[in-house]
mmCIF file of C-alpha atoms in Angstrom:
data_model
loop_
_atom_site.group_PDB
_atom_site.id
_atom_site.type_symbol
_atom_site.label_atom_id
_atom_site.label_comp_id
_atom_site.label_asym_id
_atom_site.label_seq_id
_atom_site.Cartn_x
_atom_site.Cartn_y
_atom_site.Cartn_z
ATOM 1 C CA UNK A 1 -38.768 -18.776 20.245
ATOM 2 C CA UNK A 2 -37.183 -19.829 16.845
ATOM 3 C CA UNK A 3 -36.806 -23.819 16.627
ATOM 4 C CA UNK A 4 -32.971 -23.806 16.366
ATOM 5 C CA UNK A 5 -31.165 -25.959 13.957
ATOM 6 C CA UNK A 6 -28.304 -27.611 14.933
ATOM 7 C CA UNK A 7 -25.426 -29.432 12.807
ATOM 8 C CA UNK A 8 -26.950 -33.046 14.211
ATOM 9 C CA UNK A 9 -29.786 -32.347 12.506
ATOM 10 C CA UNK A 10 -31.164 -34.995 9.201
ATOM 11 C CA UNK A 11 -31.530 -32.550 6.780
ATOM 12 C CA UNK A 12 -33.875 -34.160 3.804
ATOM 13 C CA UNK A 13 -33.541 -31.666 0.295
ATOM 14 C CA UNK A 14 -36.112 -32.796 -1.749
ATOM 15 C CA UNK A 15 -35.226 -32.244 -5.428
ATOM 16 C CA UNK A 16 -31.519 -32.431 -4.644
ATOM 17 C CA UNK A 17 -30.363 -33.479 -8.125
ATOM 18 C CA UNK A 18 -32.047 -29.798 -9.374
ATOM 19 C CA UNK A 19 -30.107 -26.542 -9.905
ATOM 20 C CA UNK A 20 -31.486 -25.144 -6.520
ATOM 21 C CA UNK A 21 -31.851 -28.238 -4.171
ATOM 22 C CA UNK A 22 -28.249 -28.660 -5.498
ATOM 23 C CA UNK A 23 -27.184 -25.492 -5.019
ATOM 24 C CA UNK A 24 -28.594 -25.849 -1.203
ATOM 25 C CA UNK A 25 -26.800 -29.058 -0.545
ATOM 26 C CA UNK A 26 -23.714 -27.665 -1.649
ATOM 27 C CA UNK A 27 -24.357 -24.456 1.197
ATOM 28 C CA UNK A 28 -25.376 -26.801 3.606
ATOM 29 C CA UNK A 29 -21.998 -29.147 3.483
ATOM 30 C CA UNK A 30 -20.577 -25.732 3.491
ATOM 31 C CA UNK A 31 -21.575 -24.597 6.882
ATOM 32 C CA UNK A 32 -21.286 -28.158 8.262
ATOM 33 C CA UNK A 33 -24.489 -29.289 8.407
ATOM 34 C CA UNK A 34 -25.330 -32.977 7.125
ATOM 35 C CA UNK A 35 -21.629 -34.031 8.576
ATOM 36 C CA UNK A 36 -21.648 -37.677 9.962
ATOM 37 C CA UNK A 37 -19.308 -37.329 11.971
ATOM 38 C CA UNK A 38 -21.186 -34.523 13.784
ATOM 39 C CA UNK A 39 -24.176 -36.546 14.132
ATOM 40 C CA UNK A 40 -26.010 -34.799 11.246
ATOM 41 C CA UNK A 41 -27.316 -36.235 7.916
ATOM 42 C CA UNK A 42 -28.039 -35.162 4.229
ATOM 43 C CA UNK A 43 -30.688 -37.119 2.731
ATOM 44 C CA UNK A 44 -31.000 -36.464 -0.923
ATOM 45 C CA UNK A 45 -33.261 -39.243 -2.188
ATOM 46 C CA UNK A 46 -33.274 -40.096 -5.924
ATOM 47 C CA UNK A 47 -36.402 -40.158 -8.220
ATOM 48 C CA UNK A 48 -36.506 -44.010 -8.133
ATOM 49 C CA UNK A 49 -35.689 -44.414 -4.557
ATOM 50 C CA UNK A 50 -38.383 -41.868 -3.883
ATOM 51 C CA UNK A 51 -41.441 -41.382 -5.946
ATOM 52 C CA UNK A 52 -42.724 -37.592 -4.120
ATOM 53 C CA UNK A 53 -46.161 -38.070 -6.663
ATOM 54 C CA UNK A 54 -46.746 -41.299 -4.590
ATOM 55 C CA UNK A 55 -48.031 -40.939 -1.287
ATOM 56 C CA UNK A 56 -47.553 -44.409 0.331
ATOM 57 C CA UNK A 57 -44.161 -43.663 -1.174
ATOM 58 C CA UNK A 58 -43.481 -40.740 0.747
ATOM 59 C CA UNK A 59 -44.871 -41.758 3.830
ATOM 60 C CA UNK A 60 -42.685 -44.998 4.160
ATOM 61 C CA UNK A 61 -40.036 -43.104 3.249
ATOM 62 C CA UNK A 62 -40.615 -40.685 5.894
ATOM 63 C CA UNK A 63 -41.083 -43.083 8.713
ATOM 64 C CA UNK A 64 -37.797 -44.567 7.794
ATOM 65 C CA UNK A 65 -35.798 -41.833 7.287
ATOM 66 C CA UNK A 66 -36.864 -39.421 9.999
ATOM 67 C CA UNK A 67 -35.555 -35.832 8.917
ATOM 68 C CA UNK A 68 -35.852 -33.452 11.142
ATOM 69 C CA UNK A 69 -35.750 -30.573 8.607
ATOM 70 C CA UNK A 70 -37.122 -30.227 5.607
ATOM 71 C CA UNK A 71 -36.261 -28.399 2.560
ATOM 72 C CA UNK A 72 -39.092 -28.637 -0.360
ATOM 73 C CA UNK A 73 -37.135 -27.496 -3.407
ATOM 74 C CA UNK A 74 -38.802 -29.896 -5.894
ATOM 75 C CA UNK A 75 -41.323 -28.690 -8.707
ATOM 76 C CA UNK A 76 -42.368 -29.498 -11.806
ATOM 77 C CA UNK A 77 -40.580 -25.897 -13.760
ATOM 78 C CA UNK A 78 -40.159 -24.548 -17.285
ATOM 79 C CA UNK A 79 -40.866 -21.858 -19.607
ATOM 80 C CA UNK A 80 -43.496 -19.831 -21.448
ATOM 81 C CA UNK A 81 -43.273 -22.958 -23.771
ATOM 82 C CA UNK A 82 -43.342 -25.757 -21.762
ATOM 83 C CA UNK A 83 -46.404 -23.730 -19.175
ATOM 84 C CA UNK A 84 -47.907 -23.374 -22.205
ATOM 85 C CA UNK A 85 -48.137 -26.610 -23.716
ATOM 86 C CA UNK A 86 -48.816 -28.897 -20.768
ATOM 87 C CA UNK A 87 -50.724 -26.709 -17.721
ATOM 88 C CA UNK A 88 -52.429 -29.612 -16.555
ATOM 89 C CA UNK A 89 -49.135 -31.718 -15.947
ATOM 90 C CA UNK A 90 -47.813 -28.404 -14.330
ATOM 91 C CA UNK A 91 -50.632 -28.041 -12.090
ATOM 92 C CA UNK A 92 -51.645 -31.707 -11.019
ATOM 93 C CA UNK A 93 -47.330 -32.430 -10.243
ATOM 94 C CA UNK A 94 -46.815 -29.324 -8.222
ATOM 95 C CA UNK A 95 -50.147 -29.583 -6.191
ATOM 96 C CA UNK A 96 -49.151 -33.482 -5.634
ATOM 97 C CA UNK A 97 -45.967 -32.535 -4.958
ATOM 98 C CA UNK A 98 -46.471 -30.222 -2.207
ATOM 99 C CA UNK A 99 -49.363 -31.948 -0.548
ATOM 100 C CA UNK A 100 -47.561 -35.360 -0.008
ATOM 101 C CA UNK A 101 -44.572 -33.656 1.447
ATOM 102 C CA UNK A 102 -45.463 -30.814 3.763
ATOM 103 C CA UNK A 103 -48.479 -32.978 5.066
ATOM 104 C CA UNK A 104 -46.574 -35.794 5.877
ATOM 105 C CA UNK A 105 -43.632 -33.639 7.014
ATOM 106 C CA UNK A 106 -46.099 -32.116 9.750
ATOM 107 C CA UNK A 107 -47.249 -35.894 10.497
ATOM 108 C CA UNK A 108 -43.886 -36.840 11.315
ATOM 109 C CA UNK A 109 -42.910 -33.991 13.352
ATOM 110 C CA UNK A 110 -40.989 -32.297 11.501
ATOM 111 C CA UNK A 111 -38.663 -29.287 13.255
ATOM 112 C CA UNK A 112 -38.426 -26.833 10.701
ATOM 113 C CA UNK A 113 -40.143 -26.791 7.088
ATOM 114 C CA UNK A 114 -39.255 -24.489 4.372
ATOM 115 C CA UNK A 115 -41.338 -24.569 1.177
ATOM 116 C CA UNK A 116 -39.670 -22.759 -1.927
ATOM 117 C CA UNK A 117 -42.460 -20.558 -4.243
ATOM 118 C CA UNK A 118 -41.821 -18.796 -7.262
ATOM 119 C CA UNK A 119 -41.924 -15.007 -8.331
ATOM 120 C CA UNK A 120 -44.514 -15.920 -10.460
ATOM 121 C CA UNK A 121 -47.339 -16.074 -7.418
ATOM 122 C CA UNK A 122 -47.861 -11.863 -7.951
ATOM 123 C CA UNK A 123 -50.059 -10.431 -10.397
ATOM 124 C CA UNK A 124 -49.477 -9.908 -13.722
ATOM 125 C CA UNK A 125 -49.853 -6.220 -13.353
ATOM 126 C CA UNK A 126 -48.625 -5.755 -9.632
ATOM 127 C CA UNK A 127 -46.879 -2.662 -8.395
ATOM 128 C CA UNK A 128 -43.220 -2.347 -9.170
ATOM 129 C CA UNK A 129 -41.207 -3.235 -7.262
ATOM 130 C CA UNK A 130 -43.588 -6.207 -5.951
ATOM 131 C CA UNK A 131 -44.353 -6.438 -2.289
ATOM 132 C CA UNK A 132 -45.584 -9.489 -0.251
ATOM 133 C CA UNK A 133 -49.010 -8.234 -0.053
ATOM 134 C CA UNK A 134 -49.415 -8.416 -3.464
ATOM 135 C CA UNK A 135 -50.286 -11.913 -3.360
ATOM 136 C CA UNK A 136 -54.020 -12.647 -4.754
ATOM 137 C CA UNK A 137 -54.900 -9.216 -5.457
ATOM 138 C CA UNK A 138 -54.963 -9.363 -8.694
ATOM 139 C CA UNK A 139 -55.058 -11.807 -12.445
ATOM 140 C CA UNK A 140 -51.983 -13.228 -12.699
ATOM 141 C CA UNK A 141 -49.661 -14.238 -15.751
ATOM 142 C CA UNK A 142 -51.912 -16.565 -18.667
ATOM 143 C CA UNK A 143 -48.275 -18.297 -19.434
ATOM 144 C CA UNK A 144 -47.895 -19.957 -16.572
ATOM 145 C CA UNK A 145 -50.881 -19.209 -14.159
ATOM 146 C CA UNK A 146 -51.107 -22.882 -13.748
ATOM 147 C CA UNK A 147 -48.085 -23.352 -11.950
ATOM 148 C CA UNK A 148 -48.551 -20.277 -10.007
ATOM 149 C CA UNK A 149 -51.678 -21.779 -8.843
ATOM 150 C CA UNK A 150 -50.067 -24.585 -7.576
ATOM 151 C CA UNK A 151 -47.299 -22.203 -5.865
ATOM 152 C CA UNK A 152 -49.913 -20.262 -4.023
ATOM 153 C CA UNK A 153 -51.477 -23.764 -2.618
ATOM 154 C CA UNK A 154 -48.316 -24.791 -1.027
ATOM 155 C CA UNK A 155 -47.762 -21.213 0.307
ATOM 156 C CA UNK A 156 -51.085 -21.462 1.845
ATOM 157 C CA UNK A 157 -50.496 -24.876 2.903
ATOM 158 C CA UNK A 158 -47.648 -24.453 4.460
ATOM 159 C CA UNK A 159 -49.562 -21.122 6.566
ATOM 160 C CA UNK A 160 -52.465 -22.911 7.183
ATOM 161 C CA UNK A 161 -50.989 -25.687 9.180
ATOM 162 C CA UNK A 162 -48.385 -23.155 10.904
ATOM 163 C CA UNK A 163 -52.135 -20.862 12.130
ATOM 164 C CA UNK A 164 -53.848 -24.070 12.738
ATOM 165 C CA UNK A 165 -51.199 -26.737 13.643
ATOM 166 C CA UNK A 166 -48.295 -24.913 15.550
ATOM 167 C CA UNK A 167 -45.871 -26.518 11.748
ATOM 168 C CA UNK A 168 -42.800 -25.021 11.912
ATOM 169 C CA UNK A 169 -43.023 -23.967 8.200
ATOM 170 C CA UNK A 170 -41.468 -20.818 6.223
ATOM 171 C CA UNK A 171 -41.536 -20.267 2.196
ATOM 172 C CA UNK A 172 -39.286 -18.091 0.156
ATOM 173 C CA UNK A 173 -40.462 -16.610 -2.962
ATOM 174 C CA UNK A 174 -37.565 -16.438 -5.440
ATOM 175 C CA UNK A 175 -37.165 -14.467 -8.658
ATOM 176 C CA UNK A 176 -35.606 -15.861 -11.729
ATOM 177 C CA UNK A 177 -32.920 -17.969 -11.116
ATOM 178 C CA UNK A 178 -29.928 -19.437 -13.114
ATOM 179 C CA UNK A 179 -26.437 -21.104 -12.037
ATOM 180 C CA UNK A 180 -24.764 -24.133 -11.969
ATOM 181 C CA UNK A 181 -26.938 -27.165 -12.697
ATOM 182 C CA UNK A 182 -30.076 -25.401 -14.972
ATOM 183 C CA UNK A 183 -31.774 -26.757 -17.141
ATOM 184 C CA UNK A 184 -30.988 -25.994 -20.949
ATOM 185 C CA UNK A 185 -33.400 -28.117 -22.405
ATOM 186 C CA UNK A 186 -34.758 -26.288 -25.577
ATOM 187 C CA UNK A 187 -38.182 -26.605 -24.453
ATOM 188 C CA UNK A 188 -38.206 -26.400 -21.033
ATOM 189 C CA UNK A 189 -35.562 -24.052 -20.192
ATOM 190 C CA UNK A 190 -36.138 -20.686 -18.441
ATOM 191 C CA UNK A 191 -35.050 -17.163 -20.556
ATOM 192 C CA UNK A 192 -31.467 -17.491 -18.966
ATOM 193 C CA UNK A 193 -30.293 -20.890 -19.771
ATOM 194 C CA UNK A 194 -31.959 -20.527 -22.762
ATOM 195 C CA UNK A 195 -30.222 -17.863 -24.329
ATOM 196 C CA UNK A 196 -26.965 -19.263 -23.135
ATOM 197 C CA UNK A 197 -27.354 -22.237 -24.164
ATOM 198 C CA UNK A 198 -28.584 -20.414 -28.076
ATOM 199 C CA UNK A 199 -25.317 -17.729 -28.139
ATOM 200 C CA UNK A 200 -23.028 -20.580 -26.757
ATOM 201 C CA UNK A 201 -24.047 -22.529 -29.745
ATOM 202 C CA UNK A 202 -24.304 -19.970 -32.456
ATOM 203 C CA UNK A 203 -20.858 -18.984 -31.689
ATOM 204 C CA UNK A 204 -19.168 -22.457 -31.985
ATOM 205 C CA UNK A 205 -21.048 -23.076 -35.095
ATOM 206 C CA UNK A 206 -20.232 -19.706 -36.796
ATOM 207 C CA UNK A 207 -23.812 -18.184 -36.961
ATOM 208 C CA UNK A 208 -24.503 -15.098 -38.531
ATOM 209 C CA UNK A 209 -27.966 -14.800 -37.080
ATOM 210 C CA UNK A 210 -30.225 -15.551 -33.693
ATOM 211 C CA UNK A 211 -33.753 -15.368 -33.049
ATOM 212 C CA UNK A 212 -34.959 -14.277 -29.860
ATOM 213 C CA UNK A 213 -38.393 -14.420 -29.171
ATOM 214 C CA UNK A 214 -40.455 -11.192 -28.388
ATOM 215 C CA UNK A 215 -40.176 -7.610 -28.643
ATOM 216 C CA UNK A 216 -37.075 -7.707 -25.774
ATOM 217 C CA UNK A 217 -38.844 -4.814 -23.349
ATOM 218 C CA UNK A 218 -39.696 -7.115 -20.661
ATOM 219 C CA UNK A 219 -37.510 -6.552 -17.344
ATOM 220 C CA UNK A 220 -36.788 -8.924 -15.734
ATOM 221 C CA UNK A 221 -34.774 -9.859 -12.381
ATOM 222 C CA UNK A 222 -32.315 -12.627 -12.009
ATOM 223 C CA UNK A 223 -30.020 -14.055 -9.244
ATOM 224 C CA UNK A 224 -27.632 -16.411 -9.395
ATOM 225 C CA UNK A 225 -28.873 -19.656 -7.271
ATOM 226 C CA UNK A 226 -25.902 -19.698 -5.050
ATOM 227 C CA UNK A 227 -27.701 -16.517 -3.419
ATOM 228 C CA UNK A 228 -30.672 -18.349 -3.033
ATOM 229 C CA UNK A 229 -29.370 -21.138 -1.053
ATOM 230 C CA UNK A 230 -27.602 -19.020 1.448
ATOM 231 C CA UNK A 231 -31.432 -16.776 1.835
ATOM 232 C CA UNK A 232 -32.048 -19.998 2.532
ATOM 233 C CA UNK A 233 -30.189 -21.421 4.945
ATOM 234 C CA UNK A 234 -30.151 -17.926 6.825
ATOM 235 C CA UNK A 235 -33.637 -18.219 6.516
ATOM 236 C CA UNK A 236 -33.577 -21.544 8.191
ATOM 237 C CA UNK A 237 -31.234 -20.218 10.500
ATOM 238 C CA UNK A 238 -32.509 -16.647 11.414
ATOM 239 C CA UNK A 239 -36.360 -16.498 10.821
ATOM 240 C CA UNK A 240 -39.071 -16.588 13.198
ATOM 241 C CA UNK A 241 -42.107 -15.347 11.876
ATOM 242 C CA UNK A 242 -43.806 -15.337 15.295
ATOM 243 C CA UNK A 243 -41.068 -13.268 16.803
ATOM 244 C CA UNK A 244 -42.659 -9.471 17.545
ATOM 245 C CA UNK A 245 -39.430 -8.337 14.855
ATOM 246 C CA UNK A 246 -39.724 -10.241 12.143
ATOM 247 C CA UNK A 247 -41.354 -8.840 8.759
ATOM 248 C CA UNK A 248 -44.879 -7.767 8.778
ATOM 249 C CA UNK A 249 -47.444 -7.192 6.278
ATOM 250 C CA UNK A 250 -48.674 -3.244 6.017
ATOM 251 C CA UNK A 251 -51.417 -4.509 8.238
ATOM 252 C CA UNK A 252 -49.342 -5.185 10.839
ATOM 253 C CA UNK A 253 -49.948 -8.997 10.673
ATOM 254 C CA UNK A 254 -46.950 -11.623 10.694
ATOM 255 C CA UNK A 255 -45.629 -12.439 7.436
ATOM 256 C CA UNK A 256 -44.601 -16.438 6.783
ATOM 257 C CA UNK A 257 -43.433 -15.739 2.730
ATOM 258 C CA UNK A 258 -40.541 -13.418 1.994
ATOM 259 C CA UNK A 259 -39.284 -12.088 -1.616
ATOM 260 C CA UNK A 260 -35.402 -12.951 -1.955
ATOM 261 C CA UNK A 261 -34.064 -11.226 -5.099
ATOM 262 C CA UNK A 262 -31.657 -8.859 -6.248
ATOM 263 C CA UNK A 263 -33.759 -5.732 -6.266
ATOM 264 C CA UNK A 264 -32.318 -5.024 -9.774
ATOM 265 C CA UNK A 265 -33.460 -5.828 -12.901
ATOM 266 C CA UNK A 266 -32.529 -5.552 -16.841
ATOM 267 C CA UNK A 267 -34.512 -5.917 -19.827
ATOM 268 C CA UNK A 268 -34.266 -8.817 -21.904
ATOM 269 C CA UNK A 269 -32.671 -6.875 -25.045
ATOM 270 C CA UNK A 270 -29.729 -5.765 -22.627
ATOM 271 C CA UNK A 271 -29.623 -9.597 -21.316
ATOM 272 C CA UNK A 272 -29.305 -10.606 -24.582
ATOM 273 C CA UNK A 273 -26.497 -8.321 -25.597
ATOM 274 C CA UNK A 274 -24.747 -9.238 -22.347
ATOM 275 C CA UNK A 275 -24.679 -12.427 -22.971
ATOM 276 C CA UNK A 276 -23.699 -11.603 -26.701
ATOM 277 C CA UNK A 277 -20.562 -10.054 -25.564
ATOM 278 C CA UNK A 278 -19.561 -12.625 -22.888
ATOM 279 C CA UNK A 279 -19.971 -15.451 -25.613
ATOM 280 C CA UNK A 280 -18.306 -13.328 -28.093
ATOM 281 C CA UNK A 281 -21.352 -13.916 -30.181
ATOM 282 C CA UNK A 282 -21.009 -10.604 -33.107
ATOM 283 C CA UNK A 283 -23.935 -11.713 -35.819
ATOM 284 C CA UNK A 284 -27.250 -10.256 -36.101
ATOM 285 C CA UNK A 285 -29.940 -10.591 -33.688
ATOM 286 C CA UNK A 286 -33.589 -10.449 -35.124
ATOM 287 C CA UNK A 287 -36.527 -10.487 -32.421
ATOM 288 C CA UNK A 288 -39.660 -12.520 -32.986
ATOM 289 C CA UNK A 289 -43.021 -9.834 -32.299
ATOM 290 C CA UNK A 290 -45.243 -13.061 -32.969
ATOM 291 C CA UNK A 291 -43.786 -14.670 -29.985
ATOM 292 C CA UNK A 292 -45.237 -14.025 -26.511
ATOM 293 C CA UNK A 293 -43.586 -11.105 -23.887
ATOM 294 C CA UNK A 294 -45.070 -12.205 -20.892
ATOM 295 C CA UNK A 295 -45.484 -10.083 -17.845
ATOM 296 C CA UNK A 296 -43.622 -6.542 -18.756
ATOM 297 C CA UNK A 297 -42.354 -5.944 -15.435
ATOM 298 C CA UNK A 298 -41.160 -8.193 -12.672
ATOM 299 C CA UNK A 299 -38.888 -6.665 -9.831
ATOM 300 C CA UNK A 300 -39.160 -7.904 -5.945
ATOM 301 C CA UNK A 301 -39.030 -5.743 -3.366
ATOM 302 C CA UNK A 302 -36.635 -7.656 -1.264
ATOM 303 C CA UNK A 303 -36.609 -4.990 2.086
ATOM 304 C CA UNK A 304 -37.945 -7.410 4.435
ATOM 305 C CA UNK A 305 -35.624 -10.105 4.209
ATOM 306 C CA UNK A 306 -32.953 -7.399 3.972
ATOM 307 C CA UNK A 307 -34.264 -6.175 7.423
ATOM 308 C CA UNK A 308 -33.109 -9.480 8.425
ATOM 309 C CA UNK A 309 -29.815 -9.582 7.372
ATOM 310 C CA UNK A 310 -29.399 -11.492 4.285
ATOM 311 C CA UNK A 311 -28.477 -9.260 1.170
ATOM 312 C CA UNK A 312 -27.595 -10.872 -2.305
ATOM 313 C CA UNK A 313 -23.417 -10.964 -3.122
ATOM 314 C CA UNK A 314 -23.266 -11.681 -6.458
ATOM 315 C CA UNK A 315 -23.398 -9.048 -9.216
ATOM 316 C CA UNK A 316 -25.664 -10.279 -12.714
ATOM 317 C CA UNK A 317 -22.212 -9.545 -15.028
ATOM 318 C CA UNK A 318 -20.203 -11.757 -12.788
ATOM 319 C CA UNK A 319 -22.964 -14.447 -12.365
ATOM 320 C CA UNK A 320 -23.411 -14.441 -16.111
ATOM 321 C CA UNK A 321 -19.500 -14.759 -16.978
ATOM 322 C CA UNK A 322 -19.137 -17.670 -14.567
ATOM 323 C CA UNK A 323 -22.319 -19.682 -15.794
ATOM 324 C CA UNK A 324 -21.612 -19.247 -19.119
ATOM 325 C CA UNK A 325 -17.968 -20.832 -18.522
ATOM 326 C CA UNK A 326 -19.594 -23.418 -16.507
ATOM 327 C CA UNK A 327 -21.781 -24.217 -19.605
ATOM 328 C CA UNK A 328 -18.877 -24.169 -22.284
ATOM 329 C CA UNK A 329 -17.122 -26.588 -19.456
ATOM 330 C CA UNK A 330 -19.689 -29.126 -19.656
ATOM 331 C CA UNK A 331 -19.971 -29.079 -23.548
ATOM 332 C CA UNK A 332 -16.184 -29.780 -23.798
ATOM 333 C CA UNK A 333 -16.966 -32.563 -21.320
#
């Protein structure tokens, strides 16, 4: 039997100030959950009110707080760049991360426990579109096999002490992402926010030319993160893994990590035209060969949280036009 979650329940969103744990409070306020008056609770502690590298941090926090479901949207996240330059930082933070919260979650009885991966966990070279038994059968990505790493830990973590333990934990593995609340940092920022961010500013200062880095073959799927957080809370809401119907693995074994995507992708030279036209960019765009591709090909197969129920609403062209106001918006701000 599925743990049921009810609006009284103290729903703690770690990462809440990020595009997705943001994106998840906003879908859980939705539905009703974290209401007061209802009996339920949104806990969405700041960085300085809690530290989730500290430990002792965590677990005080935990004992005071007592959430009874637990959403572990929090990671340590950027680009080819930034998984690049600092792997270490992006594997010791993750792995710290994930091991202070989903243990102590499970020490504290936690009801439900749902651990968010990354895309990125598959092979570099994994059949197209990507399946859940993908996972570990093959070299992954150089870019950014650090944080992968780390991703595959807390999947692992999270099934161990579900086999072992009895925990009450799920994880979703998203693809690329992008939406309200992303981060545009130049150096951090994933391919989406970063060439929004790069047309949105070429056009208001009158450029006649943008770089792009690589070739611009690479496909690539993205969904907008308002998708994500309702896989999520249907997820939350809907998903048993021990239930006889749920997803299985092509060896008939229960699955506890599902793909949620679009099951579409694009290359990144028709991305970058997209977004050309919906910024009204019209100068010359040069690509960069000497500048890393990445994996050529990343599409999820997303049929077995589909069998679910859950299917993605919003289209890429309609995502794109809204983000991109939402982005002009905040400059003007």
């Amino acid at each position: 039997m599925i743990k049921k979650i009810s609006l009284d329940e103290k729903f703690f969103v770690a990462g809440a100030n990020g595009m997705v744990g943001s994106a998840i409070c906003r879908k859980l306020i939705e539905k009703g959950y974290g209401d007061q008056k209802l009996g339920g609770r949104l806990l969405t502690p700041s960085r300085k009110e809690l530290n989730l590298l500290n430990l002792e941090n965590v677990k005080n926090w935990f004992e005071s707080n007592k959430p009874t479901v637990v959403i572990l949207a929090a990671a340590k996240v950027g680009g080819i760049l930034a998984n690049s330059i600092y792997p270490y930082d992006f594997l010791i933070e993750n792995l710290t991360i994930q091991q202070n919260v989903i243990e102590t979650a499970w020490l504290n009885g936690v009801k439900r426990f749902l651990f968010l991966g990354s895309s990125c966990i598959y092979p570099k070279f994994s059949k197209q579109p990507i399946q859940e038994e993908e996972l570990l059968t093959g070299e992954l990505e150089k870019t950014n096999e650090c944080y992968a790493i780390a991703k595959i830990s807390g999947i692992k973590l999270c099934e161990s002490l579900r086999v072992q333990h009895d925990f009450d934990a799920i994880s979703l593995m998203p693809t690329n992402l992008y939406g309200p609340n992303d981060n545009y940092d130049s150096q951090n920022s994933h391919v989406m926010a970063a060439l929004i961010k790069k047309f949105c500013e070429a056009k208001n200062t009158n450029s006649s030319q943008i770089t792009c880095w690589g070739t611009g073959k690479p496909e690539r799927e993205f969904m907008h993160v308002d998708d994500l957080a309702e896989a999520c809370l249907f997820c939350l809401e809907n998903w048993n893994p021990d239930d006889k119907n749920s997803p299985r693995n092509c060896k008939g074994d229960p699955l506890f990590y599902l793909n949620v995507g679009t099951g579409t992708d694009i290359s990144i030279a028709d991305l970058v035209k997209q977004i050309a036209k919906e910024t009204g960019f019209k100068g010359e765009i040069v690509w960069d060969h000497s500048k890393p591709d990445g994996t050529p090909k990343k599409l999820l197969n997303i049929e077995k949280i589909q069998t679910l129920g859950w299917n993605p609403m919003i289209k890429l062209e309609e995502g794109i036009k809204k983000t991109i106001n939402e982005f002009k918006m905040n400059l003007s701000k």
